[in-house]
Amino acid sequence: MTTILKSNSFLIVLVTLLLLFSCDDKSDFNLYKSIDNEGWKANEKIFFEFDVKDTISPKNLFINIRNNNEYAYSNLYLITELVFPNETKVVDTLQYEMADHTGRFLGVGFTEIKENKLFYKEKKAFPLSGNYTFNVRHAMRKNGEVKPIEFLKGIQDVGFSIEN
Protein backbone atom coordinates (compact mmCIF):
# COMPACT_ATOMS: atom_id res chain seq x y z
CA MET A 1 0.00 0.00 0.00
CA THR A 2 2.78 2.46 0.87
CA THR A 3 4.52 1.67 -2.42
CA ILE A 4 1.38 2.64 -4.35
CA LEU A 5 1.04 5.88 -2.36
CA LYS A 6 4.71 6.74 -2.97
CA SER A 7 4.30 6.05 -6.71
CA ASN A 8 1.14 8.16 -6.90
CA SER A 9 2.78 11.00 -4.94
CA PHE A 10 5.78 10.91 -7.26
CA LEU A 11 3.52 10.98 -10.34
CA ILE A 12 1.51 13.90 -8.98
CA VAL A 13 4.69 15.89 -8.26
CA LEU A 14 6.10 15.03 -11.70
CA VAL A 15 2.91 16.05 -13.55
CA THR A 16 2.69 19.28 -11.54
CA LEU A 17 6.29 20.19 -12.39
CA LEU A 18 5.71 19.41 -16.07
CA LEU A 19 2.65 21.63 -16.14
CA LEU A 20 4.42 24.48 -14.39
CA PHE A 21 7.43 24.43 -16.71
CA SER A 22 5.48 23.78 -19.89
CA CYS A 23 3.24 26.81 -19.45
CA ASP A 24 4.76 29.60 -21.49
CA ASP A 25 3.34 33.07 -21.18
CA LYS A 26 6.11 34.73 -23.21
CA SER A 27 4.32 33.92 -26.47
CA ASP A 28 1.60 36.34 -27.59
CA PHE A 29 0.92 34.56 -30.88
CA ASN A 30 2.12 31.27 -32.36
CA LEU A 31 0.61 29.57 -35.40
CA TYR A 32 1.87 27.13 -38.03
CA LYS A 33 0.41 26.39 -41.44
CA SER A 34 1.23 23.20 -43.33
CA ILE A 35 2.60 23.21 -46.85
CA ASP A 36 1.21 20.80 -49.42
CA ASN A 37 3.31 17.66 -50.08
CA GLU A 38 3.82 18.88 -53.64
CA GLY A 39 5.85 21.80 -52.27
CA TRP A 40 5.48 25.50 -51.49
CA LYS A 41 4.07 26.91 -54.70
CA ALA A 42 5.74 29.99 -56.19
CA ASN A 43 3.91 33.21 -55.25
CA GLU A 44 1.70 31.35 -52.72
CA LYS A 45 1.35 33.65 -49.73
CA ILE A 46 0.89 32.13 -46.28
CA PHE A 47 -1.35 34.45 -44.23
CA PHE A 48 -1.46 35.04 -40.48
CA GLU A 49 -3.91 37.39 -38.76
CA PHE A 50 -3.41 38.59 -35.21
CA ASP A 51 -4.83 41.22 -32.91
CA VAL A 52 -2.60 43.73 -31.10
CA LYS A 53 -3.77 45.39 -27.89
CA ASP A 54 -0.38 46.31 -26.36
CA THR A 55 1.22 49.23 -28.22
CA ILE A 56 3.92 49.90 -25.62
CA SER A 57 5.87 46.70 -24.94
CA PRO A 58 8.47 45.71 -27.54
CA LYS A 59 7.99 42.25 -29.07
CA ASN A 60 10.20 39.84 -30.99
CA LEU A 61 8.64 38.53 -34.20
CA PHE A 62 9.75 35.23 -35.71
CA ILE A 63 9.17 33.31 -38.92
CA ASN A 64 9.23 29.61 -38.08
CA ILE A 65 10.18 27.10 -40.77
CA ARG A 66 10.07 23.31 -40.51
CA ASN A 67 12.07 21.65 -43.26
CA ASN A 68 13.04 18.06 -44.05
CA ASN A 69 15.84 16.41 -46.04
CA GLU A 70 14.07 17.14 -49.33
CA TYR A 71 15.03 20.80 -48.97
CA ALA A 72 17.86 21.11 -51.50
CA TYR A 73 19.29 24.53 -50.66
CA SER A 74 21.55 26.08 -48.03
CA ASN A 75 19.55 29.30 -47.75
CA LEU A 76 15.98 30.56 -48.01
CA TYR A 77 14.76 33.82 -49.54
CA LEU A 78 11.42 35.13 -48.32
CA ILE A 79 9.25 38.13 -49.15
CA THR A 80 7.12 39.30 -46.26
CA GLU A 81 4.34 41.82 -45.91
CA LEU A 82 3.06 43.23 -42.62
CA VAL A 83 -0.26 45.08 -43.00
CA PHE A 84 -1.25 47.46 -40.19
CA PRO A 85 -4.86 48.15 -39.11
CA ASN A 86 -4.76 51.44 -41.09
CA GLU A 87 -3.70 49.48 -44.27
CA THR A 88 -0.07 50.66 -44.12
CA LYS A 89 2.19 47.92 -45.53
CA VAL A 90 5.78 47.06 -44.72
CA VAL A 91 7.37 44.76 -47.31
CA ASP A 92 10.73 43.05 -46.71
CA THR A 93 12.92 40.68 -48.70
CA LEU A 94 14.83 38.43 -46.32
CA GLN A 95 17.51 35.79 -46.64
CA TYR A 96 18.20 33.09 -44.03
CA GLU A 97 20.87 30.41 -43.82
CA MET A 98 19.33 26.94 -43.60
CA ALA A 99 22.52 24.82 -43.67
CA ASP A 100 26.14 25.20 -42.63
CA HIS A 101 29.13 25.05 -45.01
CA THR A 102 29.13 21.22 -44.84
CA GLY A 103 25.47 21.01 -45.88
CA ARG A 104 24.20 20.04 -42.42
CA PHE A 105 20.84 21.65 -41.74
CA LEU A 106 20.66 24.26 -39.03
CA GLY A 107 17.69 24.35 -36.69
CA VAL A 108 16.67 21.94 -33.97
CA GLY A 109 15.27 18.45 -34.15
CA PHE A 110 16.41 14.86 -33.69
CA THR A 111 14.74 13.48 -36.80
CA GLU A 112 15.09 14.59 -40.41
CA ILE A 113 12.70 17.47 -39.62
CA LYS A 114 14.47 20.62 -38.47
CA GLU A 115 12.71 23.58 -36.92
CA ASN A 116 14.16 27.03 -37.60
CA LYS A 117 13.14 30.05 -35.56
CA LEU A 118 14.15 32.97 -37.76
CA PHE A 119 14.16 36.56 -36.52
CA TYR A 120 11.80 38.77 -38.49
CA LYS A 121 11.71 41.89 -36.29
CA GLU A 122 13.54 42.38 -33.03
CA LYS A 123 12.12 44.48 -30.17
CA LYS A 124 9.27 45.81 -32.32
CA ALA A 125 6.57 47.90 -30.61
CA PHE A 126 3.37 47.93 -32.61
CA PRO A 127 2.29 51.56 -33.15
CA LEU A 128 -1.45 50.83 -33.49
CA SER A 129 -3.83 48.52 -31.73
CA GLY A 130 -6.07 46.41 -33.90
CA ASN A 131 -6.02 43.61 -36.46
CA TYR A 132 -2.74 43.02 -38.31
CA THR A 133 -2.04 40.69 -41.20
CA PHE A 134 1.32 39.10 -41.90
CA ASN A 135 2.02 37.12 -45.05
CA VAL A 136 5.09 35.38 -46.36
CA ARG A 137 6.04 33.74 -49.65
CA HIS A 138 9.25 32.18 -50.86
CA ALA A 139 11.44 33.91 -53.43
CA MET A 140 13.75 31.01 -54.29
CA ARG A 141 15.29 30.83 -57.75
CA LYS A 142 17.90 28.58 -59.30
CA ASN A 143 21.23 30.26 -60.09
CA GLY A 144 21.03 32.28 -63.30
CA GLU A 145 17.23 32.00 -63.61
CA VAL A 146 14.69 34.77 -63.28
CA LYS A 147 11.53 32.78 -62.64
CA PRO A 148 10.97 31.38 -59.15
CA ILE A 149 11.11 27.69 -58.31
CA GLU A 150 7.61 26.42 -59.17
CA PHE A 151 7.28 24.06 -56.17
CA LEU A 152 9.82 24.46 -53.36
CA LYS A 153 10.15 20.99 -51.86
CA GLY A 154 11.24 20.21 -48.33
CA ILE A 155 9.40 22.97 -46.47
CA GLN A 156 6.74 21.26 -44.36
CA ASP A 157 5.34 24.08 -42.21
CA VAL A 158 5.55 27.83 -42.08
CA GLY A 159 4.81 29.58 -38.83
CA PHE A 160 4.70 33.01 -37.31
CA SER A 161 5.18 33.88 -33.65
CA ILE A 162 5.26 36.97 -31.46
CA GLU A 163 7.06 36.83 -28.11
CA ASN A 164 7.55 39.25 -25.23
GROMACS .gro file of N, CA, C and O in nm, residues 13-27 30:
model
   64
   13VAL      N    1   0.364   1.486  -0.829
   13VAL     CA    2   0.469   1.589  -0.826
   13VAL      C    3   0.527   1.606  -0.966
   13VAL      O    4   0.547   1.719  -1.014
   14LEU      N    5   0.553   1.497  -1.036
   14LEU     CA    6   0.610   1.503  -1.170
   14LEU      C    7   0.516   1.575  -1.268
   14LEU      O    8   0.558   1.663  -1.342
   15VAL      N    9   0.389   1.541  -1.266
   15VAL     CA   10   0.291   1.605  -1.355
   15VAL      C   11   0.279   1.753  -1.322
   15VAL      O   12   0.273   1.838  -1.412
   16THR      N   13   0.278   1.788  -1.194
   16THR     CA   14   0.269   1.928  -1.154
   16THR      C   15   0.390   2.007  -1.205
   16THR      O   16   0.375   2.117  -1.258
   17LEU      N   17   0.509   1.951  -1.190
   17LEU     CA   18   0.629   2.019  -1.239
   17LEU      C   19   0.626   2.036  -1.391
   17LEU      O   20   0.662   2.141  -1.443
   18LEU      N   21   0.582   1.932  -1.461
   18LEU     CA   22   0.571   1.941  -1.607
   18LEU      C   23   0.474   2.051  -1.648
   18LEU      O   24   0.502   2.128  -1.741
   19LEU      N   25   0.362   2.059  -1.581
   19LEU     CA   26   0.265   2.163  -1.614
   19LEU      C   27   0.318   2.302  -1.585
   19LEU      O   28   0.298   2.395  -1.663
   20LEU      N   29   0.388   2.317  -1.474
   20LEU     CA   30   0.442   2.448  -1.439
   20LEU      C   31   0.547   2.495  -1.540
   20LEU      O   32   0.549   2.611  -1.580
   21PHE      N   33   0.635   2.404  -1.580
   21PHE     CA   34   0.743   2.443  -1.671
   21PHE      C   35   0.701   2.444  -1.816
   21PHE      O   36   0.767   2.503  -1.899
   22SER      N   37   0.592   2.377  -1.850
   22SER     CA   38   0.548   2.378  -1.989
   22SER      C   39   0.460   2.497  -2.021
   22SER      O   40   0.442   2.532  -2.136
   23CYS      N   41   0.405   2.562  -1.922
   23CYS     CA   42   0.324   2.681  -1.945
   23CYS      C   43   0.417   2.795  -1.984
   23CYS      O   44   0.512   2.826  -1.914
   24ASP      N   45   0.388   2.858  -2.094
   24ASP     CA   46   0.476   2.960  -2.149
   24ASP      C   47   0.395   3.084  -2.179
   24ASP      O   48   0.320   3.088  -2.274
   25ASP      N   49   0.412   3.186  -2.096
   25ASP     CA   50   0.334   3.307  -2.118
   25ASP      C   51   0.415   3.411  -2.196
   25ASP      O   52   0.370   3.523  -2.212
   26LYS      N   53   0.532   3.375  -2.245
   26LYS     CA   54   0.611   3.473  -2.321
   26LYS      C   55   0.564   3.483  -2.466
   26LYS      O   56   0.602   3.573  -2.536
   27SER      N   57   0.480   3.391  -2.510
   27SER     CA   58   0.432   3.392  -2.647
   27SER      C   59   0.295   3.458  -2.656
   27SER      O   60   0.201   3.417  -2.590
   30ASN      N   61   0.132   3.234  -3.179
   30ASN     CA   62   0.212   3.127  -3.236
   30ASN      C   63   0.121   3.038  -3.319
   30ASN      O   64   0.030   2.976  -3.266
   0.00000   0.00000   0.00000
